[in-house]
Coordinates of C-alpha atoms in Angstrom, one line a residue:
M1 CA 0.0 0.0 0.0
V2 CA 1.1 3.5 -0.7
R3 CA 0.9 6.0 2.3
R4 CA 3.1 8.4 4.1
I5 CA 6.0 6.3 5.5
A6 CA 9.1 8.1 6.9
F7 CA 11.8 8.2 4.3
F8 CA 14.7 6.9 6.4
A9 CA 18.2 7.1 5.1
L10 CA 18.8 3.5 6.2
V11 CA 15.5 2.2 7.3
T12 CA 12.4 1.2 5.4
I13 CA 9.2 0.4 7.3
V14 CA 6.3 -1.5 5.7
V15 CA 2.9 -0.7 7.1
S16 CA -0.1 -3.0 7.2
A17 CA -3.7 -1.8 7.4
C18 CA -5.6 -1.7 10.7
S19 CA -9.0 -1.1 12.1
A20 CA -10.4 2.4 12.7
S21 CA -11.7 1.5 16.1
V22 CA -10.5 3.5 19.2
S23 CA -9.7 2.1 22.6
P24 CA -8.2 4.5 25.1
S25 CA -5.8 3.0 27.5
G26 CA -4.4 6.1 29.2
S27 CA -5.8 7.8 32.2
A28 CA -9.2 9.6 32.0
M29 CA -9.2 12.8 30.0
P30 CA -9.5 15.9 32.2
S31 CA -12.4 18.2 31.7
A32 CA -11.8 21.6 30.2
T33 CA -13.9 24.7 29.8
P34 CA -14.1 25.9 26.2
P35 CA -13.1 29.6 25.7
S36 CA -16.0 32.0 25.5
S37 CA -16.8 33.7 22.2
S38 CA -15.6 37.0 23.7
A39 CA -12.2 35.6 24.2
N40 CA -11.9 34.9 20.5
A41 CA -12.9 38.4 19.4
S42 CA -10.4 41.0 18.3
P43 CA -11.2 44.2 20.2
A44 CA -11.6 47.4 18.2
A45 CA -10.3 50.7 19.4
T46 CA -12.6 53.7 18.9
A47 CA -12.4 57.3 20.0
S48 CA -15.1 58.5 22.5
V49 CA -16.1 61.9 23.9
S50 CA -17.6 62.6 27.3
G51 CA -19.6 65.8 28.1
A52 CA -22.1 67.6 25.9
S53 CA -19.8 70.6 25.3
A54 CA -16.8 68.6 24.2
A55 CA -15.7 69.1 20.6
P56 CA -16.2 66.1 18.4
L57 CA -13.1 64.0 17.8
P58 CA -12.3 62.5 14.4
S59 CA -13.4 58.9 14.2
A60 CA -10.7 56.3 14.7
A61 CA -10.3 53.5 12.3
P62 CA -10.8 50.1 13.9
T63 CA -7.5 48.5 15.0
Q64 CA -6.6 45.0 16.0
A65 CA -5.1 43.8 19.2
P66 CA -1.3 43.1 19.0
G67 CA -0.9 39.7 17.5
G68 CA -4.4 39.6 16.0
V69 CA -5.6 36.0 16.3
Y70 CA -2.4 35.2 18.2
A71 CA -3.1 38.0 20.8
A72 CA -3.0 35.5 23.7
T73 CA 0.5 34.3 22.7
V74 CA 2.5 37.5 21.9
N75 CA 3.2 38.6 25.5
G76 CA 4.9 35.3 26.3
Q77 CA 2.8 34.7 29.4
L78 CA 1.9 31.1 30.3
A79 CA -1.5 29.9 31.5
P80 CA -1.5 29.4 35.3
A81 CA -2.0 25.6 35.0
I82 CA 1.4 25.2 33.2
A83 CA 3.3 28.3 34.4
D84 CA 5.4 26.2 36.8
L85 CA 6.4 23.5 34.3
S86 CA 10.1 23.1 33.6
P87 CA 10.6 23.9 29.9
R88 CA 11.5 20.9 27.8
V89 CA 11.9 20.2 24.0
Y90 CA 10.4 16.9 22.9
V91 CA 11.9 15.5 19.6
P92 CA 10.3 12.4 17.9
D93 CA 12.7 10.3 15.9
E94 CA 10.7 8.6 13.1
A95 CA 13.5 6.1 12.4
S96 CA 14.2 4.8 15.9
G97 CA 10.7 5.1 17.4
D98 CA 12.2 7.2 20.3
V99 CA 11.3 10.5 21.8
V100 CA 14.3 12.6 22.9
V101 CA 13.9 15.1 25.8
I102 CA 16.1 18.2 25.8
D103 CA 16.6 20.8 28.5
P104 CA 16.6 24.0 26.6
A105 CA 18.5 25.8 29.4
T106 CA 21.6 23.6 28.8
F107 CA 21.0 22.3 25.3
K108 CA 21.5 18.8 26.8
I109 CA 19.6 15.6 26.2
I110 CA 18.1 14.5 29.6
G111 CA 15.8 11.7 28.6
R112 CA 14.9 9.3 25.9
F113 CA 12.0 6.7 25.7
K114 CA 10.4 4.4 23.2
V115 CA 7.0 5.1 21.8
G116 CA 5.6 3.5 18.6
I117 CA 6.7 3.1 14.9
S118 CA 7.3 6.3 13.0
P119 CA 6.6 9.0 15.6
E120 CA 6.0 12.1 13.5
H121 CA 4.8 15.0 15.7
I122 CA 4.5 15.9 19.4
T123 CA 1.2 17.6 19.9
P124 CA 0.0 19.5 23.0
D125 CA -3.5 18.7 24.0
W126 CA -6.2 21.5 23.6
D127 CA -6.4 22.0 27.4
L128 CA -2.6 22.1 27.8
S129 CA -2.7 19.1 30.2
R130 CA -0.7 16.6 28.2
L131 CA 1.3 15.9 25.1
Y132 CA 0.6 13.3 22.4
V133 CA 3.2 11.5 20.2
N134 CA 1.7 10.7 16.8
N135 CA 2.9 7.2 16.1
M136 CA 1.8 6.9 12.5
S137 CA 2.9 3.4 11.5
S138 CA 1.8 1.7 14.7
S139 CA -1.6 3.5 14.8
S140 CA -1.3 4.9 18.2
L141 CA -0.9 8.1 20.3
T142 CA 1.5 8.0 23.2
I143 CA 0.5 10.2 26.1
I144 CA 3.3 12.2 27.7
G145 CA 2.9 13.7 31.2
P146 CA 4.6 17.1 31.0
R147 CA 5.4 17.2 34.7
T148 CA 7.5 14.0 34.5
S149 CA 8.4 14.1 30.8
K150 CA 7.5 10.4 30.6
P151 CA 4.9 8.3 28.8
T152 CA 1.7 7.6 30.8
G153 CA -0.5 5.7 28.3
T154 CA -1.6 5.1 24.7
I155 CA -4.7 5.6 22.6
A156 CA -5.4 3.6 19.5
V157 CA -6.2 5.6 16.3
P158 CA -5.6 4.8 12.7
Y159 CA -2.2 6.0 11.3
P160 CA -1.9 9.4 13.0
Y161 CA 0.4 11.5 10.9
N162 CA -0.8 14.7 12.5
L163 CA -3.2 15.7 15.3
Y164 CA -5.3 18.8 15.8
F165 CA -8.2 20.1 17.9
T166 CA -11.2 22.2 17.0
M167 CA -11.2 25.7 18.5
D168 CA -13.9 24.9 21.1
G169 CA -11.9 21.9 22.3
S170 CA -14.8 19.5 21.6
K171 CA -13.1 17.4 18.9
A172 CA -9.8 15.8 18.1
I173 CA -8.8 15.5 14.5
V174 CA -6.5 12.7 13.4
V175 CA -4.9 13.2 10.0
D176 CA -4.7 10.0 8.0
D177 CA -2.3 10.7 5.2
F178 CA -2.3 8.4 2.1
L179 CA -0.1 9.5 -0.7
G180 CA -1.3 7.3 -3.5
R181 CA -4.6 7.1 -5.5
D182 CA -5.1 3.4 -4.8
F183 CA -5.8 4.1 -1.2
V184 CA -7.4 7.5 -1.5
H185 CA -10.6 6.2 0.2
Q186 CA -8.6 6.0 3.4
N187 CA -7.1 9.4 3.0
G188 CA -8.8 12.0 5.2
L189 CA -9.7 13.2 8.7
Y190 CA -11.0 11.2 11.7
F191 CA -13.0 13.3 14.1
Y192 CA -13.2 12.1 17.7
N193 CA -14.8 13.3 20.9
R194 CA -11.6 14.9 22.5
K195 CA -12.5 13.7 26.0
T196 CA -13.7 10.1 25.3
W197 CA -11.9 9.4 22.0
K198 CA -15.2 8.0 20.6
L199 CA -15.2 8.3 16.8
I200 CA -17.7 10.9 15.5
K201 CA -17.0 10.8 11.8
F202 CA -14.4 10.0 9.1
V203 CA -14.2 12.7 6.4
E204 CA -12.7 11.3 3.2
I205 CA -10.6 13.8 1.3
P206 CA -10.4 12.8 -2.4
F207 CA -7.1 14.6 -2.9
T208 CA -4.1 12.5 -1.9
G209 CA -1.6 13.3 0.8
V210 CA -3.6 15.2 3.5
D211 CA -0.9 16.8 5.6
H212 CA -1.1 20.0 7.7
L213 CA -4.0 22.3 8.5
D214 CA -5.0 25.4 10.4
F215 CA -8.4 27.0 11.4
S216 CA -10.2 30.1 10.4
A217 CA -10.3 32.9 12.9
D218 CA -13.8 32.0 14.1
G219 CA -13.1 28.2 14.0
S220 CA -15.9 27.5 11.6
Y221 CA -13.7 25.8 9.0
L222 CA -10.2 24.5 8.4
I223 CA -7.8 24.7 5.5
M224 CA -5.7 21.6 4.8
S225 CA -2.8 20.9 2.4
C226 CA -2.7 17.8 0.2
E227 CA 0.9 17.3 -0.5
S228 CA 0.9 14.7 -3.3
S229 CA -2.1 16.1 -5.3
G230 CA -1.1 19.8 -5.2
D231 CA -4.4 20.9 -3.7
V232 CA -5.6 22.9 -0.7
V233 CA -9.0 21.9 0.7
K234 CA -11.5 23.4 3.0
V235 CA -13.6 21.5 5.5
D236 CA -16.8 22.8 7.1
L237 CA -16.6 22.1 10.9
T238 CA -20.3 22.4 11.5
K239 CA -21.3 19.9 8.8
L240 CA -18.0 18.0 8.9
E241 CA -17.7 17.8 5.2
L242 CA -15.5 19.0 2.3
S243 CA -16.6 22.5 1.3
G244 CA -14.0 23.8 -1.1
V245 CA -10.7 23.2 -3.0
V246 CA -8.1 25.3 -4.7
R247 CA -5.3 23.9 -6.8
V248 CA -1.9 25.4 -6.1
G249 CA 0.3 22.7 -7.7
G250 CA 3.6 21.5 -6.4
S251 CA 3.6 19.9 -3.0
P252 CA 1.8 22.0 -0.4
L253 CA 2.7 21.3 3.2
D254 CA 2.6 23.4 6.4
V255 CA -0.3 25.8 6.9
R256 CA -0.7 28.9 9.1
L257 CA -3.4 31.5 9.5
D258 CA -2.3 35.1 9.1
P259 CA -2.6 37.2 12.3
G260 CA -5.2 39.3 10.6
G261 CA -7.3 36.2 10.1
K262 CA -8.1 36.9 6.5
V263 CA -5.6 34.6 4.6
F264 CA -3.7 31.4 5.1
Y265 CA 0.0 30.8 4.3
V266 CA 0.8 27.4 2.7
A267 CA 4.4 26.3 2.4
N268 CA 5.0 24.6 -0.9
Q269 CA 8.0 22.3 -1.4
G270 CA 7.3 21.9 -5.1
T271 CA 7.0 25.6 -6.0
N272 CA 9.7 26.8 -3.6
G273 CA 7.6 29.3 -1.8
V274 CA 4.4 30.2 0.1
S275 CA 0.9 30.3 -1.4
V276 CA -1.4 32.9 0.0
I277 CA -5.0 31.6 0.2
N278 CA -8.2 33.4 0.9
G279 CA -10.1 30.8 2.9
D280 CA -13.5 32.3 2.5
T281 CA -13.4 32.4 -1.3
M282 CA -10.8 29.5 -1.7
K283 CA -8.7 31.6 -4.1
Q284 CA -5.0 31.9 -4.3
V285 CA -4.4 35.6 -3.8
G286 CA -0.6 35.7 -3.7
F287 CA 2.7 33.8 -3.8
I288 CA 5.9 34.5 -1.9
K289 CA 9.1 33.0 -3.3
T290 CA 11.3 31.7 -0.5
G291 CA 13.8 29.0 -1.2
K292 CA 14.2 25.4 -2.5
G293 CA 11.8 23.0 -0.8
A294 CA 9.7 25.4 1.3
H295 CA 8.3 23.1 4.0
G296 CA 7.6 24.2 7.6
I297 CA 6.2 27.5 9.0
G298 CA 6.8 29.2 12.3
M299 CA 5.5 32.5 13.7
S300 CA 7.6 35.1 15.6
R301 CA 6.5 35.7 19.1
D302 CA 5.3 39.2 18.3
A303 CA 3.4 37.8 15.2
T304 CA 5.0 40.2 12.8
R305 CA 7.3 37.7 11.0
L306 CA 6.9 34.3 9.4
F307 CA 9.7 31.8 9.3
V308 CA 9.8 29.3 6.5
T309 CA 12.2 26.3 6.4
N310 CA 13.5 25.5 2.9
R311 CA 14.3 21.9 3.5
L312 CA 15.9 21.2 0.2
G313 CA 18.0 24.4 0.3
G314 CA 19.3 24.3 3.9
T315 CA 17.9 27.8 4.5
I316 CA 15.2 29.6 6.5
S317 CA 13.4 32.6 4.9
V318 CA 12.1 35.4 7.1
I319 CA 8.9 37.1 5.8
D320 CA 7.7 40.4 7.0
L321 CA 3.9 40.0 7.4
A322 CA 3.1 43.7 6.9
T323 CA 4.5 43.6 3.4
R324 CA 4.5 39.8 2.7
K325 CA 8.0 40.1 1.5
V326 CA 11.1 38.1 2.3
V327 CA 13.4 40.3 4.4
D328 CA 16.2 37.9 5.3
T329 CA 17.5 34.4 4.4
W330 CA 19.5 32.4 6.9
Q331 CA 21.9 29.8 5.8
V332 CA 21.6 27.0 8.3
G333 CA 22.5 23.9 6.3
G334 CA 21.1 20.4 6.4
S335 CA 17.4 19.7 6.0
P336 CA 15.5 22.1 8.2
D337 CA 11.9 20.9 8.7
M338 CA 9.5 21.6 11.6
M339 CA 10.1 24.5 14.1
A340 CA 9.1 25.5 17.6
S341 CA 9.8 28.8 19.4
S342 CA 11.1 29.2 22.9
I343 CA 8.6 30.7 25.4
D344 CA 10.0 34.3 25.0
G345 CA 10.4 33.8 21.2
S346 CA 14.1 34.5 21.3
Q347 CA 15.0 31.1 19.9
L348 CA 13.9 28.8 17.1
W349 CA 14.3 25.1 17.6
V350 CA 14.4 23.4 14.2
S351 CA 14.5 19.6 13.4
N352 CA 17.2 18.8 10.9
R353 CA 15.2 15.9 9.6
Y354 CA 17.7 14.0 7.5
N355 CA 20.8 15.2 9.2
G356 CA 20.2 13.6 12.7
S357 CA 20.1 16.8 14.7
V358 CA 18.2 19.7 16.2
I359 CA 19.5 23.2 15.6
V360 CA 18.8 26.1 17.9
I361 CA 18.7 29.5 16.2
D362 CA 18.7 33.1 17.4
A363 CA 15.3 34.3 16.2
A364 CA 16.5 37.8 15.6
T365 CA 19.7 37.2 13.7
G366 CA 19.6 33.6 12.4
K367 CA 22.8 32.7 14.2
I368 CA 23.1 29.0 15.1
L369 CA 23.4 28.8 18.9
S370 CA 23.7 25.0 19.2
T371 CA 23.5 21.8 17.2
I372 CA 22.2 18.8 19.2
R373 CA 22.7 15.3 17.8
T374 CA 19.4 13.4 18.5
G375 CA 19.2 10.5 16.1
L376 CA 18.5 9.6 12.5
N377 CA 15.3 11.4 11.6
P378 CA 14.1 14.1 14.1
H379 CA 10.8 15.5 12.9
G380 CA 7.9 17.4 14.5
L381 CA 9.5 18.6 17.7
S382 CA 7.6 20.6 20.4
F383 CA 8.9 23.2 22.9
W384 CA 6.7 22.9 25.9
P385 CA 5.1 24.9 27.6
Q386 CA 4.0 27.6 25.3
P387 CA 2.0 30.9 25.8
G388 CA -1.6 30.9 24.8
R389 CA -5.1 29.9 26.0
F390 CA -5.4 26.6 24.1
S391 CA -3.6 24.4 21.6
L392 CA -5.0 23.7 18.2
G393 CA -2.6 20.9 17.7
H394 CA 0.3 20.0 15.3
N395 CA 3.5 20.7 17.3
G396 CA 2.2 23.7 19.2
N397 CA -0.2 25.9 17.2
M398 CA -1.4 28.1 20.0
R399 CA -4.1 30.8 20.2

């Protein structure tokens, strides 16, 4: 069968099909209160006058809170429930089936434990209480307790390449990524009750290679890349059905909503840049040329810059979001893939996927601060904890 299997330099893993049933074996999921609708709104600033005799002031144009949709993350403040956690960087190695634990204060590996076959991403739960390892080729999620940095249980789900959560925290979304047409009927999204892990619905996506996604500002729909078909799709989260598609060509991968909430950025390894997509109309409204093999996307802590890893070129492009232009290119070497920011945003932690290391980069200058040898194929690393009210999944997409 043809599906996403980690392309190990020395290792090939053959995957067999399994059932789509779910059987949690970890501890009970904690309850969480969904954020109120007011918490999701972007406040507008308006001029006001008190007193009948006051001269009228010119009206002020509406402005957006700093950070826009990422307003809860830009100040670097942690939620009270995780504010006392010791920061750790969790790195899945898709070749060895290990997770490496790094102390970011010392750049030293302080732990390593086995999980499943082909661990791809480390995903913080919506309510910030735990982390999940996406063990794609063994059809399981390993639960990590962030206070001990150790595994505490597993949950059976089909081939989880990626994992996300709806904005209200009610649903978990498992991305089941088939790259070939022969198995496209198994290519799509599994929606689960986030607390019970009871299956709600499987949404088949008829465009191969479902990969990464992000959510609209109001959480009513998601935009997802399909890396082997060259399409970007839209899924209605009320009806749980496909509701739009735009062809961008190439190999679209990581996805991130603009702070203004109007457009999505989609890194495209095949076209060597970033497609700009209007999610409401499902039209490509722009393209930003970056470098060879544009792959992963990261956001600066102040939400003014976008970082794009160019995995085939060994570079990272820095995009100014006000102008949507590349303002810097950092030569980092290797095969930079997924990224995670430090709590204060001063560092970028980048998996060097086919070079067996994690590189730590100064987020202002692009200077490499450390290279940490972790194993054959480090992939979707997560720096935890992170600022924000809740996690939307992947390796730490916070809002």
